[in-house]
């Protein structure tokens, strides 16, 4: 009723085709050879996926820290994950870039009055380095009234997962929405391009995760995110870098999708 199961009795009564012993051996040998070929192809495709993901990460890290001009004179940033930066760039903490950095909460999950409303509510499972245009769950106005930690953040707010399996993962709000307690929301960028900062968070993700504390479930608290240092070129350069990375990452993402489709077909 609640957990699908297959009994020993049902298993022992299952009917299968039964050729001669010699044919069974021939079929088994054939399938060993053919499935080994397919498995080898799948393994190659999976290695290619890993390489494409590394290429994507390396591209983002390189461009957000070095810019688009390889001949620009550089200086030390003093920040380990950033390294050298163009001389005319600055280093700023995120708290100096956003008007608001905060998180949300989870209303009582047994109270139906707080759910199935009109207010999108983001959880960390929905942070996939993309623009969020819909959420699995929605809250009611009553939830916002009863829980002061819940706020509605505007489109272009950046979200960072602070703990759990998705720690360090980021997303961009494409809609007005609220968030749960595991999402850190960075709203209203001041004289900055939110997409450039989005790429900075991806480029510096490994370093940000390394700052996590805690035993069983390491977490990045809001203070660490507020203090996180990123390179900041001029607004014009930020836009140019964001546009460049939009195009380049889209090309890599298309390749990744094609490889995933190929793996699915090979498995079938």
GROMACS .gro file of C-alpha atoms in nm:
model
  268
    1UNK     CA    1   0.000   0.000   0.000
    2UNK     CA    2   0.258   0.260   0.108
    3UNK     CA    3   0.585   0.099  -0.010
    4UNK     CA    4   0.589  -0.094  -0.337
    5UNK     CA    5   0.757  -0.431  -0.286
    6UNK     CA    6   0.818  -0.755  -0.471
    7UNK     CA    7   0.782  -1.077  -0.271
    8UNK     CA    8   0.999  -1.388  -0.297
    9UNK     CA    9   0.686  -1.581  -0.402
   10UNK     CA   10   0.612  -1.344  -0.690
   11UNK     CA   11   0.976  -1.350  -0.794
   12UNK     CA   12   0.991  -1.730  -0.795
   13UNK     CA   13   0.680  -1.747  -1.018
   14UNK     CA   14   0.813  -1.497  -1.276
   15UNK     CA   15   0.820  -1.638  -1.629
   16UNK     CA   16   1.130  -1.589  -1.848
   17UNK     CA   17   1.231  -1.707  -2.196
   18UNK     CA   18   1.441  -2.022  -2.170
   19UNK     CA   19   1.654  -2.123  -2.473
   20UNK     CA   20   1.899  -2.414  -2.469
   21UNK     CA   21   2.204  -2.393  -2.244
   22UNK     CA   22   2.430  -2.336  -2.546
   23UNK     CA   23   2.210  -2.048  -2.668
   24UNK     CA   24   2.203  -1.896  -2.320
   25UNK     CA   25   2.585  -1.889  -2.316
   26UNK     CA   26   2.599  -1.736  -2.664
   27UNK     CA   27   2.344  -1.466  -2.574
   28UNK     CA   28   2.518  -1.385  -2.245
   29UNK     CA   29   2.858  -1.359  -2.420
   30UNK     CA   30   2.708  -1.134  -2.688
   31UNK     CA   31   2.547  -0.904  -2.430
   32UNK     CA   32   2.870  -0.891  -2.228
   33UNK     CA   33   3.053  -0.763  -2.537
   34UNK     CA   34   2.786  -0.518  -2.656
   35UNK     CA   35   2.700  -0.369  -2.315
   36UNK     CA   36   3.073  -0.329  -2.242
   37UNK     CA   37   3.103  -0.118  -2.561
   38UNK     CA   38   2.806   0.097  -2.460
   39UNK     CA   39   2.931   0.131  -2.100
   40UNK     CA   40   3.270   0.247  -2.232
   41UNK     CA   41   3.096   0.511  -2.446
   42UNK     CA   42   2.889   0.627  -2.150
   43UNK     CA   43   3.203   0.654  -1.937
   44UNK     CA   44   3.369   0.871  -2.204
   45UNK     CA   45   3.063   1.096  -2.222
   46UNK     CA   46   3.057   1.130  -1.842
   47UNK     CA   47   3.426   1.228  -1.843
   48UNK     CA   48   3.343   1.486  -2.109
   49UNK     CA   49   3.068   1.625  -1.884
   50UNK     CA   50   3.322   1.666  -1.603
   51UNK     CA   51   3.565   1.841  -1.838
   52UNK     CA   52   3.297   2.079  -1.966
   53UNK     CA   53   3.193   2.166  -1.610
   54UNK     CA   54   3.558   2.236  -1.520
   55UNK     CA   55   3.600   2.445  -1.835
   56UNK     CA   56   3.290   2.648  -1.747
   57UNK     CA   57   3.408   2.712  -1.392
   58UNK     CA   58   3.762   2.802  -1.504
   59UNK     CA   59   3.628   3.042  -1.769
   60UNK     CA   60   3.408   3.226  -1.518
   61UNK     CA   61   3.685   3.245  -1.255
   62UNK     CA   62   3.935   3.375  -1.510
   63UNK     CA   63   3.713   3.645  -1.659
   64UNK     CA   64   3.564   3.785  -1.336
   65UNK     CA   65   3.912   3.826  -1.187
   66UNK     CA   66   4.120   3.924  -1.492
   67UNK     CA   67   3.870   4.097  -1.721
   68UNK     CA   68   3.851   4.087  -2.100
   69UNK     CA   69   4.177   4.268  -2.175
   70UNK     CA   70   4.472   4.027  -2.137
   71UNK     CA   71   4.720   4.315  -2.174
   72UNK     CA   72   4.584   4.525  -1.886
   73UNK     CA   73   4.848   4.605  -1.619
   74UNK     CA   74   4.775   4.418  -1.295
   75UNK     CA   75   4.822   4.442  -0.920
   76UNK     CA   76   4.778   4.204  -0.629
   77UNK     CA   77   4.422   4.195  -0.498
   78UNK     CA   78   4.524   4.064  -0.157
   79UNK     CA   79   4.240   3.811  -0.185
   80UNK     CA   80   4.342   3.446  -0.225
   81UNK     CA   81   4.065   3.331  -0.458
   82UNK     CA   82   4.101   3.640  -0.679
   83UNK     CA   83   4.479   3.670  -0.722
   84UNK     CA   84   4.602   3.956  -0.942
   85UNK     CA   85   4.349   4.198  -1.089
   86UNK     CA   86   4.371   4.486  -1.338
   87UNK     CA   87   4.523   4.793  -1.171
   88UNK     CA   88   4.212   5.009  -1.206
   89UNK     CA   89   3.983   4.752  -1.036
   90UNK     CA   90   3.881   4.759  -0.670
   91UNK     CA   91   3.804   4.489  -0.413
   92UNK     CA   92   3.483   4.531  -0.214
   93UNK     CA   93   3.284   4.320   0.034
   94UNK     CA   94   2.932   4.227  -0.073
   95UNK     CA   95   2.785   4.432   0.213
   96UNK     CA   96   2.908   4.747   0.035
   97UNK     CA   97   2.736   4.648  -0.288
   98UNK     CA   98   2.382   4.551  -0.182
   99UNK     CA   99   2.121   4.753   0.003
  100UNK     CA  100   1.991   4.442   0.180
  101UNK     CA  101   2.140   4.101   0.264
  102UNK     CA  102   1.915   3.870   0.464
  103UNK     CA  103   1.730   3.537   0.456
  104UNK     CA  104   1.383   3.401   0.521
  105UNK     CA  105   1.222   3.120   0.714
  106UNK     CA  106   0.988   2.821   0.685
  107UNK     CA  107   0.635   2.868   0.818
  108UNK     CA  108   0.475   2.583   1.014
  109UNK     CA  109   0.450   2.307   0.753
  110UNK     CA  110   0.144   2.154   0.923
  111UNK     CA  111  -0.056   2.477   0.892
  112UNK     CA  112  -0.237   2.478   0.557
  113UNK     CA  113  -0.324   2.846   0.606
  114UNK     CA  114   0.038   2.940   0.526
  115UNK     CA  115   0.069   2.753   0.196
  116UNK     CA  116  -0.082   2.739  -0.156
  117UNK     CA  117  -0.111   3.116  -0.174
  118UNK     CA  118   0.014   3.361  -0.439
  119UNK     CA  119   0.363   3.441  -0.306
  120UNK     CA  120   0.646   3.233  -0.461
  121UNK     CA  121   0.873   3.078  -0.195
  122UNK     CA  122   1.224   2.967  -0.293
  123UNK     CA  123   1.413   2.678  -0.134
  124UNK     CA  124   1.778   2.592  -0.203
  125UNK     CA  125   1.679   2.300  -0.429
  126UNK     CA  126   1.568   2.563  -0.681
  127UNK     CA  127   1.909   2.734  -0.697
  128UNK     CA  128   2.062   2.598  -1.018
  129UNK     CA  129   2.271   2.887  -1.153
  130UNK     CA  130   1.971   3.002  -1.355
  131UNK     CA  131   1.696   3.262  -1.340
  132UNK     CA  132   1.409   3.146  -1.116
  133UNK     CA  133   1.070   3.215  -1.274
  134UNK     CA  134   0.858   2.968  -1.075
  135UNK     CA  135   0.872   2.785  -0.743
  136UNK     CA  136   0.737   2.451  -0.622
  137UNK     CA  137   0.564   2.612  -0.324
  138UNK     CA  138   0.380   2.938  -0.265
  139UNK     CA  139   0.295   3.116   0.060
  140UNK     CA  140  -0.008   3.314   0.169
  141UNK     CA  141  -0.019   3.676   0.287
  142UNK     CA  142  -0.100   3.536   0.631
  143UNK     CA  143   0.243   3.364   0.637
  144UNK     CA  144   0.415   3.696   0.573
  145UNK     CA  145   0.207   3.861   0.845
  146UNK     CA  146   0.281   3.593   1.107
  147UNK     CA  147   0.652   3.547   1.023
  148UNK     CA  148   0.850   3.871   1.032
  149UNK     CA  149   1.156   3.699   0.880
  150UNK     CA  150   0.966   3.651   0.555
  151UNK     CA  151   1.008   3.930   0.303
  152UNK     CA  152   0.933   3.967  -0.065
  153UNK     CA  153   1.250   4.025  -0.267
  154UNK     CA  154   1.242   4.194  -0.608
  155UNK     CA  155   1.355   4.046  -0.943
  156UNK     CA  156   1.735   4.045  -0.994
  157UNK     CA  157   1.792   3.953  -0.628
  158UNK     CA  158   2.080   3.705  -0.599
  159UNK     CA  159   2.031   3.396  -0.383
  160UNK     CA  160   2.306   3.184  -0.222
  161UNK     CA  161   2.253   2.847  -0.052
  162UNK     CA  162   2.406   2.869   0.296
  163UNK     CA  163   2.404   2.501   0.398
  164UNK     CA  164   2.298   2.151   0.306
  165UNK     CA  165   2.376   1.951  -0.007
  166UNK     CA  166   2.342   2.264  -0.221
  167UNK     CA  167   2.580   2.486  -0.017
  168UNK     CA  168   2.730   2.761  -0.233
  169UNK     CA  169   2.484   2.718  -0.516
  170UNK     CA  170   2.342   3.042  -0.656
  171UNK     CA  171   2.038   3.166  -0.845
  172UNK     CA  172   1.876   3.488  -0.969
  173UNK     CA  173   1.517   3.586  -0.899
  174UNK     CA  174   1.327   3.650  -1.221
  175UNK     CA  175   1.014   3.720  -1.016
  176UNK     CA  176   0.929   3.877  -0.682
  177UNK     CA  177   0.955   3.602  -0.420
  178UNK     CA  178   1.023   3.509  -0.059
  179UNK     CA  179   1.287   3.255   0.053
  180UNK     CA  180   1.347   2.997   0.324
  181UNK     CA  181   1.610   3.018   0.599
  182UNK     CA  182   1.878   2.836   0.395
  183UNK     CA  183   1.878   3.102   0.122
  184UNK     CA  184   2.075   3.423   0.163
  185UNK     CA  185   1.917   3.698  -0.047
  186UNK     CA  186   2.128   3.985  -0.184
  187UNK     CA  187   1.888   4.255  -0.301
  188UNK     CA  188   1.918   4.589  -0.481
  189UNK     CA  189   2.276   4.613  -0.609
  190UNK     CA  190   2.415   4.967  -0.577
  191UNK     CA  191   2.589   5.096  -0.892
  192UNK     CA  192   2.672   4.737  -0.981
  193UNK     CA  193   2.564   4.484  -1.240
  194UNK     CA  194   2.385   4.201  -1.058
  195UNK     CA  195   2.476   3.952  -1.333
  196UNK     CA  196   2.848   4.026  -1.294
  197UNK     CA  197   2.821   3.966  -0.919
  198UNK     CA  198   2.629   3.644  -0.992
  199UNK     CA  199   2.929   3.525  -1.193
  200UNK     CA  200   3.167   3.637  -0.916
  201UNK     CA  201   2.976   3.417  -0.671
  202UNK     CA  202   3.014   3.122  -0.908
  203UNK     CA  203   3.382   3.197  -0.969
  204UNK     CA  204   3.456   3.224  -0.596
  205UNK     CA  205   3.223   2.947  -0.483
  206UNK     CA  206   3.494   2.699  -0.378
  207UNK     CA  207   3.658   2.965  -0.162
  208UNK     CA  208   3.323   3.069  -0.015
  209UNK     CA  209   3.243   2.707   0.073
  210UNK     CA  210   3.586   2.672   0.235
  211UNK     CA  211   3.476   2.939   0.485
  212UNK     CA  212   3.186   2.720   0.603
  213UNK     CA  213   3.182   2.619   0.967
  214UNK     CA  214   3.006   2.341   1.158
  215UNK     CA  215   3.051   1.967   1.182
  216UNK     CA  216   2.769   1.750   1.051
  217UNK     CA  217   2.620   2.023   0.832
  218UNK     CA  218   2.873   2.296   0.745
  219UNK     CA  219   2.713   2.634   0.678
  220UNK     CA  220   2.802   2.975   0.542
  221UNK     CA  221   2.633   3.234   0.761
  222UNK     CA  222   2.511   3.572   0.643
  223UNK     CA  223   2.806   3.752   0.800
  224UNK     CA  224   3.053   3.552   0.592
  225UNK     CA  225   2.856   3.633   0.279
  226UNK     CA  226   2.841   4.002   0.372
  227UNK     CA  227   3.218   4.006   0.422
  228UNK     CA  228   3.295   3.807   0.106
  229UNK     CA  229   3.537   4.010  -0.110
  230UNK     CA  230   3.492   4.032  -0.486
  231UNK     CA  231   3.669   4.226  -0.764
  232UNK     CA  232   3.478   4.532  -0.886
  233UNK     CA  233   3.564   4.691  -1.218
  234UNK     CA  234   3.368   4.986  -1.357
  235UNK     CA  235   2.997   4.936  -1.421
  236UNK     CA  236   3.064   4.941  -1.796
  237UNK     CA  237   3.323   4.662  -1.763
  238UNK     CA  238   3.091   4.462  -1.537
  239UNK     CA  239   2.821   4.473  -1.805
  240UNK     CA  240   3.067   4.374  -2.079
  241UNK     CA  241   3.199   4.081  -1.871
  242UNK     CA  242   2.846   3.964  -1.782
  243UNK     CA  243   2.740   3.977  -2.150
  244UNK     CA  244   3.053   3.788  -2.256
  245UNK     CA  245   3.000   3.517  -1.994
  246UNK     CA  246   2.630   3.489  -2.082
  247UNK     CA  247   2.729   3.396  -2.439
  248UNK     CA  248   3.018   3.169  -2.351
  249UNK     CA  249   2.844   2.978  -2.073
  250UNK     CA  250   2.538   2.935  -2.293
  251UNK     CA  251   2.757   2.765  -2.555
  252UNK     CA  252   2.907   2.531  -2.294
  253UNK     CA  253   2.564   2.462  -2.142
  254UNK     CA  254   2.431   2.362  -2.484
  255UNK     CA  255   2.720   2.117  -2.523
  256UNK     CA  256   2.653   1.978  -2.176
  257UNK     CA  257   2.286   1.922  -2.263
  258UNK     CA  258   2.381   1.743  -2.586
  259UNK     CA  259   2.618   1.514  -2.398
  260UNK     CA  260   2.350   1.440  -2.137
  261UNK     CA  261   2.103   1.355  -2.415
  262UNK     CA  262   2.361   1.122  -2.571
  263UNK     CA  263   2.413   0.946  -2.236
  264UNK     CA  264   2.037   0.901  -2.197
  265UNK     CA  265   2.013   0.749  -2.546
  266UNK     CA  266   2.306   0.514  -2.479
  267UNK     CA  267   2.145   0.400  -2.153
  268UNK     CA  268   1.820   0.329  -2.337
   0.00000   0.00000   0.00000
